[in-house]
Amino acid sequence: MAAFGTSGLRGLVSDLTDQLVFTHVRAFLRYLRDIGEYQSGEKVILGGDLRPSTPRILAASWAAVLAEEGKPQFAGYLPSPALAFAGISVGVPALMVTGSHIPFDRNGIKFNRPHGELMKADEAGILAQDMQVASDLFTKQGALLHLPLLPDADPRYLQSYQNRYLDFFGKESLSGLRLGVYQHSGVARDLLVDILVAMGAEVLPLGRSAEFVSLDTEALRPEDTKFAQQAVAEHQLDALLTTDGDADRPMIADTTGRWWRGDVLGVLTAQALGAHSVVTPVSSNTALELSGLFARIHRTRIGSPYVIEAMQAALAAGEGPVVGYEANGGFLLGSPLQRHGQSLQPLPTRDAILPMLTVLTAAKQQGNRLAALMDHLPPRFTASDRLQDFPTRLSQQHLDAFRGTDDVLNLIAFSQTFGKVAGPAGSLDHTDGVRVTLENGTIIHLRPSGNAPELRCYTEADSPEEAERMLRATLQIMHGWRH
């Protein structure tokens, strides 16, 4: 069943019928009208990713905007942050049809208010709207009888997003670098090549796919790891770059062919940008605190709406410059930045382009290889994966064994279940799921996904080998929960 998840409306493509899409988009605009952020005759910008189901959902969304007397504008198939930037720049609502990193048989819609992402508190306002529509608009299966044809995309929206980074970093700032772009089916696959070339790099497009690839930056497939190692070695690359399906999660591999963890990328990006305050979910690597690089650190639940809410509070408290990032690598800019006479305006939504360009330019300016940026970070390493097709109800049932009213009993229960992985549990954090720091300092974090029926596991240790060992051992125990 389609429902609001960690970031927007998500569900199986079979559940995202034209009628369901139509009613939810109308409800979104009606809610914005209620709070004074939309009126009849106003523009609404639409875009999407490269999933096979996206054009049909876009068309149903287009019809809904027309039904609410809006003027839909088609930005094309472009990154989610580019679509959000387009709406924020002109102060109008924007809708991105995307399932982000989840499998192609699922999809969704990210709703953006005129000033940024939809927040969790807004979802109740949307769902409270009248969802009734005239039955003669749809077939019995919920398909629109007259699905509109989308016009050609307006290229100005994507160009504006590209110029945002070319103006800030400079058009020759990556000259001399040899970079690969793992294109697969990511919506930024051509844009990323164009930006890197314009910044002076030699760029090799690699691995383009006609089929949709579900690339999850927190649960890499073995073939993605192998691809990076082979590509970097074969083509003698300084770095390999890619994103997830809608380009709000980055991945970058250095000369060793090792994909960087998103939360490490976040720390290095925040440092290079001169951040004062950093907001990140509880699942991110604790090297953030151990580094001592930042004056203020705020931890939240997982999901960009929670990060944005905490960023707003930090800004209100005068803590700028404020940035945020998630363990998946998506980076959020809460404050304007100045660099070499150029300014970069805030973009409070997950972005994949900014963190990758930031660390590449930082390494080049220092005359170092990319991997050298990590040398001064504390040795803390994370690993993550998930059990797919694991019902959320079942996940919650098992996690409830570790989140009763008595934390002493919770710790005993966790130690009995996972103690053989890395020893007895020392402390518990229930901010999002169950995050346990063991007595030896390692961490195990379990939580149901907010976007799909998956049970996710994160581990953290003083070596990558130990983090990976703990991950596999923990998942093996969790696998027994299916029965």
XYZ file of N, CA, C and O in Angstrom, residues 93 99 113 122 142 203 221 241 290 308 342 379 413 423 429 434 482:
68
model
N 5.556 25.584 -5.661
C 5.617 24.159 -5.329
C 6.299 23.357 -6.436
O 6.296 23.757 -7.603
N 11.453 7.039 -6.956
C 11.545 6.075 -5.866
C 12.931 6.075 -5.275
O 13.278 5.180 -4.500
N 7.445 22.161 -0.846
C 6.773 23.441 -0.667
C 7.609 24.535 -1.336
O 8.748 24.292 -1.736
N 3.610 18.227 7.873
C 2.733 18.578 6.759
C 1.918 17.386 6.262
O 0.864 17.562 5.635
N -8.570 2.305 -11.741
C -7.936 3.522 -11.268
C -7.069 4.226 -12.294
O -6.285 5.108 -11.937
N 37.048 13.105 -18.442
C 35.965 12.287 -17.895
C 35.674 11.084 -18.786
O 35.554 11.221 -20.000
N 25.750 -3.472 -3.704
C 25.779 -4.805 -4.280
C 27.230 -5.216 -4.529
O 28.093 -4.368 -4.779
N 32.895 8.410 -9.757
C 31.735 9.055 -9.141
C 30.440 8.454 -9.665
O 30.355 8.050 -10.832
N 34.293 12.704 17.352
C 35.678 12.431 17.734
C 36.674 13.341 17.023
O 37.773 13.569 17.516
N 16.422 18.654 8.377
C 16.061 20.031 8.028
C 15.475 20.765 9.233
O 15.802 21.933 9.499
N 32.695 34.154 -4.829
C 31.468 33.536 -5.327
C 30.606 33.073 -4.152
O 31.125 32.662 -3.111
N 39.947 6.889 13.448
C 39.723 5.586 12.789
C 38.425 4.925 13.250
O 38.422 4.009 14.080
N 18.504 -8.281 27.214
C 17.905 -8.966 26.062
C 18.779 -8.821 24.822
O 18.968 -9.788 24.061
N 30.258 -8.902 22.085
C 30.276 -8.737 23.523
C 29.018 -8.100 24.070
O 28.067 -7.805 23.340
N 20.192 3.585 22.585
C 19.648 4.831 22.049
C 18.443 4.455 21.195
O 18.568 3.698 20.229
N 16.767 0.811 17.191
C 17.542 0.420 18.369
C 19.025 0.543 18.023
O 19.532 -0.197 17.174
N 12.996 -14.293 10.388
C 11.959 -14.505 9.344
C 11.055 -15.678 9.694
O 9.933 -15.771 9.195
